[in-house]
């Protein structure tokens, strides 16, 4: 009998295996046996070939129904999981709330940061040719090879010469930003800061769509102008602007421009924003040939459009010879041209001149990391609470197992549960984002859009986020819970499982490490910001208003000044080429003269053209010598005042030693008559640079007015009246030096605010989890606490007992967080030439805060548990 | 009550006809004999599971088959709910075809 059975012919192996794999576990065996039976039957009447054929055919035909039914069952089971999940949420509303709220807030942060990061990355990508546009920049070197200046603008001959020398360049286009230009419509004049003169192929290089006019010819003629949609509305209202005239006025010069095109307003994610493009030929006609041939007027933003698939290194390598060829042999050791990809400008370019202030890739990184951290904290909450609650779910798991659930099914169940939570959280998060987006946009200073309908990529990403979060957060609980042995859990043996507890401990430590790092970062950023704001700049920056000068003012400067000083609110008035809180971007060659010999200075000394009252007006201190004096007839031509940095770098031992030394700067020759103490002309990002001041009558474009602190509005009213008289047509505008300094720290200030905000959130989410965990752990130990109480333990002793564990975790978190925070912050501080140290107190403070918060969170539960009636506690369960 | 599908009806009828001898192979043969439809085991077991879940049929294990490691074969039988479902289907057919002679179609 036995041997007979073994001889039984079997169907081919492969299809049988496939069928087995596909069949529902419970029916596998029946299906196999049925198929074998039928196979043998066909074999016996039609032979092996047709039997095999039949088996294969049957397998293929079965594929579809198998898959169809398996999907059907998945859905049936999934419904069951969802129902269970909802029942759970209803039954344990508190936990569910903590879970969902934590996840939702975490996701909302994540989405906001994601929107911000996407926006930052999108800069200049709207140009059709964005990947083949390059900006030409120019560097200058000290003799020792150190870069002393790197401008995002180059000299006017560069573009045409490049185009001529390198035929592969498709287009080279120059933009010249004309500051303080007046534009007039029919009657009124406005100061338009976003006015550029642009070469005619600007629309070939950049994708600025024209709503009216022909992009190819719009800027061909002199006195043609293209304006943005906003400006069309501003100057022409509903009228068609094409063919109409606009008058522009630069200083005393006026020109009538004909509107030849209207372009769409520039999107915010462009590294520069123009409202007007005047044709470059207009500009050429006005400034003349001398300016356009000058290699020292580095004011032209220059962009190149390269052919597709062009290896930019080829052009880069030819730029040094280019300089040598067109300037003079060997010049490329002193100055070089560089090329910068258009899409790198916004995040990677921090040159000494940019059209608009750029952002920084570091912020993108920092925020991405914060987003991930916050999400992790929220996930950890979920894991923590889910495992902590395992005891409550253990019976369900036991029952499911007893009636035949397999482990994979249970894992699937818990994963679907956490995904459901994640999806619900995502919906809430999306709602939250819509709620706070306007505030957030306002805060970061640009309009972010959150349009899920239009941005399917974003939608997909969000769903992916939910799935990932649900998966991450559910993974550990799923494996943990599904591993329960039914006999043990149904026998009520699930108690304090040591392993689960230590894992939860690790999660709490991790959460708090992140919170502590964020707290430390926040306080270091705050300290640095305070430091920058309160540091003594070396002069008196308060109550100095800065206004623009005008021709008539400067022509009768002394008269004008004495008239100003008659007003009691005005203490002193000075004119200069630049004022503190700006940059020091001008320089010329300097040399030390002694007798007939002339010793060139190899480093850059920045120049500042001033009048007699500049030093007293800003209360800059002299360390040796004297200020410029009207009594000295030679001062206007020959006097120089240096700062101590310049003196030190030249190699003179003391400021006194410098006095009377012969000095040459540019075309000037003379003596050093004074040395001022170092003061912060530029923001604290920059080191104090060597500086030379001399008198000049031209180039004094700025007027600094020190006003008395009394009755400022009246004084400003007087200034307004005077200025409007002296500069008709121009709107009255001014700024205060101290405020302008603060402006320069705005990005740090924002960083600080964002840090504070997200730190608070991270701590909040962490606390939510801790709260849940503490209440759970107190609940678990109800009986223990009851017994301890009966045996005479005090309430405070019990509270301490319950908090001990959490304290330990937070302390451990400090150990991890401190080195991380130290490393991150010392790197960040290196961005500043002048910085505070990292105070060890900060670390203790952050640790203390974290501990305090943790204890406050936990103590509520601990107290509740320890104050409870022991009789009730002992009856528990 | 929910109406059963045509496929379900055929499988249920086959099980009813087979009485105690309804298991995979025999059900498949019966369906083919009655209707000419050649179901794959994928479809058949899918339907059987679905109907077990709905409560029309139940599965019981017979004697172990005489074979090394042989397990019990699964037999299927109708539950009262299944019988009711068949009756409903039959009466529905009757009501639908009332007054309609099979040959009426040819005349029109």
mmCIF file of N, CA and C in Angstrom, chain A residues 41-102:
data_model
loop_
_atom_site.group_PDB
_atom_site.id
_atom_site.type_symbol
_atom_site.label_atom_id
_atom_site.label_comp_id
_atom_site.label_asym_id
_atom_site.label_seq_id
_atom_site.Cartn_x
_atom_site.Cartn_y
_atom_site.Cartn_z
ATOM 1 N N UNK A 41 -6.195 12.163 -12.994
ATOM 2 C CA UNK A 41 -7.309 11.698 -13.812
ATOM 3 C C UNK A 41 -7.027 11.960 -15.293
ATOM 4 N N UNK A 42 -6.580 13.197 -15.593
ATOM 5 C CA UNK A 42 -6.278 13.522 -16.988
ATOM 6 C C UNK A 42 -5.122 12.689 -17.493
ATOM 7 N N UNK A 43 -4.131 12.492 -16.592
ATOM 8 C CA UNK A 43 -2.961 11.685 -16.944
ATOM 9 C C UNK A 43 -3.398 10.285 -17.368
ATOM 10 N N UNK A 44 -4.357 9.747 -16.602
ATOM 11 C CA UNK A 44 -4.737 8.357 -16.842
ATOM 12 C C UNK A 44 -5.491 8.199 -18.158
ATOM 13 N N UNK A 45 -6.175 9.246 -18.601
ATOM 14 C CA UNK A 45 -6.905 9.051 -19.861
ATOM 15 C C UNK A 45 -6.216 9.698 -21.056
ATOM 16 N N UNK A 46 -5.474 10.791 -20.860
ATOM 17 C CA UNK A 46 -4.912 11.460 -22.036
ATOM 18 C C UNK A 46 -3.394 11.454 -22.075
ATOM 19 N N UNK A 47 -2.737 10.978 -21.052
ATOM 20 C CA UNK A 47 -1.281 10.924 -21.062
ATOM 21 C C UNK A 47 -0.645 12.137 -20.401
ATOM 22 N N UNK A 48 0.665 12.036 -20.199
ATOM 23 C CA UNK A 48 1.369 13.013 -19.385
ATOM 24 C C UNK A 48 1.421 14.385 -20.034
ATOM 25 N N UNK A 49 1.664 14.397 -21.325
ATOM 26 C CA UNK A 49 1.800 15.674 -22.029
ATOM 27 C C UNK A 49 0.596 16.586 -21.827
ATOM 28 N N UNK A 50 -0.576 16.023 -22.139
ATOM 29 C CA UNK A 50 -1.767 16.871 -22.025
ATOM 30 C C UNK A 50 -2.084 17.180 -20.569
ATOM 31 N N UNK A 51 -1.740 16.240 -19.661
ATOM 32 C CA UNK A 51 -1.971 16.528 -18.240
ATOM 33 C C UNK A 51 -1.117 17.709 -17.790
ATOM 34 N N UNK A 52 0.189 17.685 -18.186
ATOM 35 C CA UNK A 52 1.069 18.804 -17.831
ATOM 36 C C UNK A 52 0.561 20.108 -18.431
ATOM 37 N N UNK A 53 0.175 19.989 -19.676
ATOM 38 C CA UNK A 53 -0.319 21.169 -20.368
ATOM 39 C C UNK A 53 -1.520 21.745 -19.636
ATOM 40 N N UNK A 54 -2.408 20.807 -19.252
ATOM 41 C CA UNK A 54 -3.610 21.249 -18.540
ATOM 42 C C UNK A 54 -3.236 21.964 -17.243
ATOM 43 N N UNK A 55 -2.251 21.379 -16.547
ATOM 44 C CA UNK A 55 -1.877 21.967 -15.263
ATOM 45 C C UNK A 55 -1.352 23.393 -15.436
ATOM 46 N N UNK A 56 -0.457 23.542 -16.416
ATOM 47 C CA UNK A 56 0.095 24.879 -16.676
ATOM 48 C C UNK A 56 -1.012 25.871 -17.017
ATOM 49 N N UNK A 57 -1.880 25.413 -17.905
ATOM 50 C CA UNK A 57 -2.950 26.290 -18.350
ATOM 51 C C UNK A 57 -3.823 26.698 -17.168
ATOM 52 N N UNK A 58 -4.113 25.710 -16.348
ATOM 53 C CA UNK A 58 -4.965 25.971 -15.201
ATOM 54 C C UNK A 58 -4.325 26.987 -14.252
ATOM 55 N N UNK A 59 -3.009 26.827 -14.087
ATOM 56 C CA UNK A 59 -2.309 27.751 -13.208
ATOM 57 C C UNK A 59 -2.440 29.183 -13.717
ATOM 58 N N UNK A 60 -2.186 29.329 -15.048
ATOM 59 C CA UNK A 60 -2.255 30.692 -15.594
ATOM 60 C C UNK A 60 -3.649 31.277 -15.470
ATOM 61 N N UNK A 61 -4.635 30.425 -15.744
ATOM 62 C CA UNK A 61 -6.007 30.937 -15.662
ATOM 63 C C UNK A 61 -6.389 31.271 -14.223
ATOM 64 N N UNK A 62 -5.719 30.622 -13.272
ATOM 65 C CA UNK A 62 -6.041 30.878 -11.868
ATOM 66 C C UNK A 62 -5.437 32.184 -11.351
ATOM 67 N N UNK A 63 -4.398 32.631 -12.041
ATOM 68 C CA UNK A 63 -3.682 33.805 -11.522
ATOM 69 C C UNK A 63 -4.624 34.953 -11.224
ATOM 70 N N UNK A 64 -5.404 35.310 -12.227
ATOM 71 C CA UNK A 64 -6.242 36.488 -12.061
ATOM 72 C C UNK A 64 -7.244 36.339 -10.914
ATOM 73 N N UNK A 65 -8.021 35.211 -10.892
ATOM 74 C CA UNK A 65 -8.936 35.080 -9.753
ATOM 75 C C UNK A 65 -8.236 35.098 -8.391
ATOM 76 N N UNK A 66 -7.085 34.454 -8.313
ATOM 77 C CA UNK A 66 -6.364 34.479 -7.034
ATOM 78 C C UNK A 66 -6.101 35.908 -6.596
ATOM 79 N N UNK A 67 -5.557 36.692 -7.525
ATOM 80 C CA UNK A 67 -5.204 38.066 -7.173
ATOM 81 C C UNK A 67 -6.454 38.867 -6.830
ATOM 82 N N UNK A 68 -7.493 38.642 -7.641
ATOM 83 C CA UNK A 68 -8.750 39.371 -7.427
ATOM 84 C C UNK A 68 -9.270 39.091 -6.017
ATOM 85 N N UNK A 69 -9.290 37.830 -5.662
ATOM 86 C CA UNK A 69 -9.860 37.500 -4.357
ATOM 87 C C UNK A 69 -8.951 37.932 -3.218
ATOM 88 N N UNK A 70 -7.655 37.881 -3.465
ATOM 89 C CA UNK A 70 -6.782 38.284 -2.362
ATOM 90 C C UNK A 70 -6.957 39.776 -2.082
ATOM 91 N N UNK A 71 -7.161 40.550 -3.147
ATOM 92 C CA UNK A 71 -7.429 41.973 -2.923
ATOM 93 C C UNK A 71 -8.738 42.142 -2.157
ATOM 94 N N UNK A 72 -9.727 41.342 -2.564
ATOM 95 C CA UNK A 72 -11.022 41.411 -1.886
ATOM 96 C C UNK A 72 -10.849 41.172 -0.387
ATOM 97 N N UNK A 73 -10.050 40.163 -0.047
ATOM 98 C CA UNK A 73 -9.895 39.844 1.385
ATOM 99 C C UNK A 73 -9.089 40.888 2.124
ATOM 100 N N UNK A 74 -8.086 41.404 1.427
ATOM 101 C CA UNK A 74 -7.324 42.490 2.060
ATOM 102 C C UNK A 74 -8.274 43.601 2.475
ATOM 103 N N UNK A 75 -9.164 43.961 1.561
ATOM 104 C CA UNK A 75 -10.070 45.065 1.844
ATOM 105 C C UNK A 75 -10.978 44.709 3.018
ATOM 106 N N UNK A 76 -11.464 43.472 3.003
ATOM 107 C CA UNK A 76 -12.331 43.054 4.108
ATOM 108 C C UNK A 76 -11.585 43.171 5.434
ATOM 109 N N UNK A 77 -10.345 42.670 5.445
ATOM 110 C CA UNK A 77 -9.586 42.717 6.683
ATOM 111 C C UNK A 77 -9.247 44.157 7.064
ATOM 112 N N UNK A 78 -8.906 44.930 6.046
ATOM 113 C CA UNK A 78 -8.526 46.309 6.314
ATOM 114 C C UNK A 78 -9.683 47.046 6.976
ATOM 115 N N UNK A 79 -10.900 46.747 6.497
ATOM 116 C CA UNK A 79 -12.075 47.365 7.108
ATOM 117 C C UNK A 79 -12.120 47.036 8.584
ATOM 118 N N UNK A 80 -11.837 45.779 8.863
ATOM 119 C CA UNK A 80 -11.850 45.356 10.250
ATOM 120 C C UNK A 80 -10.784 46.108 11.064
ATOM 121 N N UNK A 81 -9.597 46.253 10.479
ATOM 122 C CA UNK A 81 -8.528 46.963 11.196
ATOM 123 C C UNK A 81 -8.953 48.388 11.490
ATOM 124 N N UNK A 82 -9.535 49.002 10.469
ATOM 125 C CA UNK A 82 -9.922 50.400 10.625
ATOM 126 C C UNK A 82 -10.980 50.521 11.714
ATOM 127 N N UNK A 83 -11.921 49.580 11.701
ATOM 128 C CA UNK A 83 -12.973 49.629 12.727
ATOM 129 C C UNK A 83 -12.346 49.497 14.113
ATOM 130 N N UNK A 84 -11.424 48.516 14.241
ATOM 131 C CA UNK A 84 -10.751 48.353 15.523
ATOM 132 C C UNK A 84 -10.004 49.621 15.908
ATOM 133 N N UNK A 85 -9.327 50.200 14.909
ATOM 134 C CA UNK A 85 -8.554 51.404 15.199
ATOM 135 C C UNK A 85 -9.467 52.516 15.701
ATOM 136 N N UNK A 86 -10.613 52.666 15.025
ATOM 137 C CA UNK A 86 -11.519 53.728 15.455
ATOM 138 C C UNK A 86 -12.069 53.456 16.850
ATOM 139 N N UNK A 87 -12.364 52.193 17.117
ATOM 140 C CA UNK A 87 -12.845 51.851 18.458
ATOM 141 C C UNK A 87 -11.785 52.217 19.484
ATOM 142 N N UNK A 88 -10.561 51.922 19.143
ATOM 143 C CA UNK A 88 -9.471 52.240 20.060
ATOM 144 C C UNK A 88 -9.359 53.729 20.316
ATOM 145 N N UNK A 89 -9.477 54.490 19.217
ATOM 146 C CA UNK A 89 -9.381 55.937 19.357
ATOM 147 C C UNK A 89 -10.499 56.434 20.267
ATOM 148 N N UNK A 90 -11.694 55.880 20.064
ATOM 149 C CA UNK A 90 -12.822 56.336 20.890
ATOM 150 C C UNK A 90 -12.630 55.965 22.343
ATOM 151 N N UNK A 91 -12.126 54.765 22.555
ATOM 152 C CA UNK A 91 -12.020 54.254 23.911
ATOM 153 C C UNK A 91 -10.914 54.961 24.694
ATOM 154 N N UNK A 92 -9.801 55.225 24.014
ATOM 155 C CA UNK A 92 -8.684 55.877 24.696
ATOM 156 C C UNK A 92 -8.471 57.242 24.081
ATOM 157 N N UNK A 93 -9.460 58.085 24.213
ATOM 158 C CA UNK A 93 -9.430 59.387 23.557
ATOM 159 C C UNK A 93 -8.190 60.182 23.897
ATOM 160 N N UNK A 94 -7.779 60.131 25.142
ATOM 161 C CA UNK A 94 -6.627 60.922 25.585
ATOM 162 C C UNK A 94 -5.369 60.542 24.827
ATOM 163 N N UNK A 95 -5.098 59.256 24.808
ATOM 164 C CA UNK A 95 -3.887 58.799 24.112
ATOM 165 C C UNK A 95 -3.959 59.137 22.637
ATOM 166 N N UNK A 96 -5.120 58.846 22.082
ATOM 167 C CA UNK A 96 -5.281 59.094 20.655
ATOM 168 C C UNK A 96 -5.060 60.565 20.365
ATOM 169 N N UNK A 97 -5.582 61.400 21.254
ATOM 170 C CA UNK A 97 -5.421 62.830 21.040
ATOM 171 C C UNK A 97 -3.938 63.209 21.053
ATOM 172 N N UNK A 98 -3.237 62.685 22.047
ATOM 173 C CA UNK A 98 -1.811 63.003 22.136
ATOM 174 C C UNK A 98 -1.086 62.555 20.872
ATOM 175 N N UNK A 99 -1.413 61.342 20.458
ATOM 176 C CA UNK A 99 -0.786 60.811 19.252
ATOM 177 C C UNK A 99 -1.068 61.672 18.042
ATOM 178 N N UNK A 100 -2.352 61.907 17.822
ATOM 179 C CA UNK A 100 -2.743 62.602 16.598
ATOM 180 C C UNK A 100 -2.297 64.049 16.652
ATOM 181 N N UNK A 101 -2.487 64.683 17.808
ATOM 182 C CA UNK A 101 -2.078 66.087 17.914
ATOM 183 C C UNK A 101 -0.577 66.211 17.705
ATOM 184 N N UNK A 102 0.171 65.340 18.351
ATOM 185 C CA UNK A 102 1.628 65.402 18.214
ATOM 186 C C UNK A 102 2.046 65.228 16.769
#
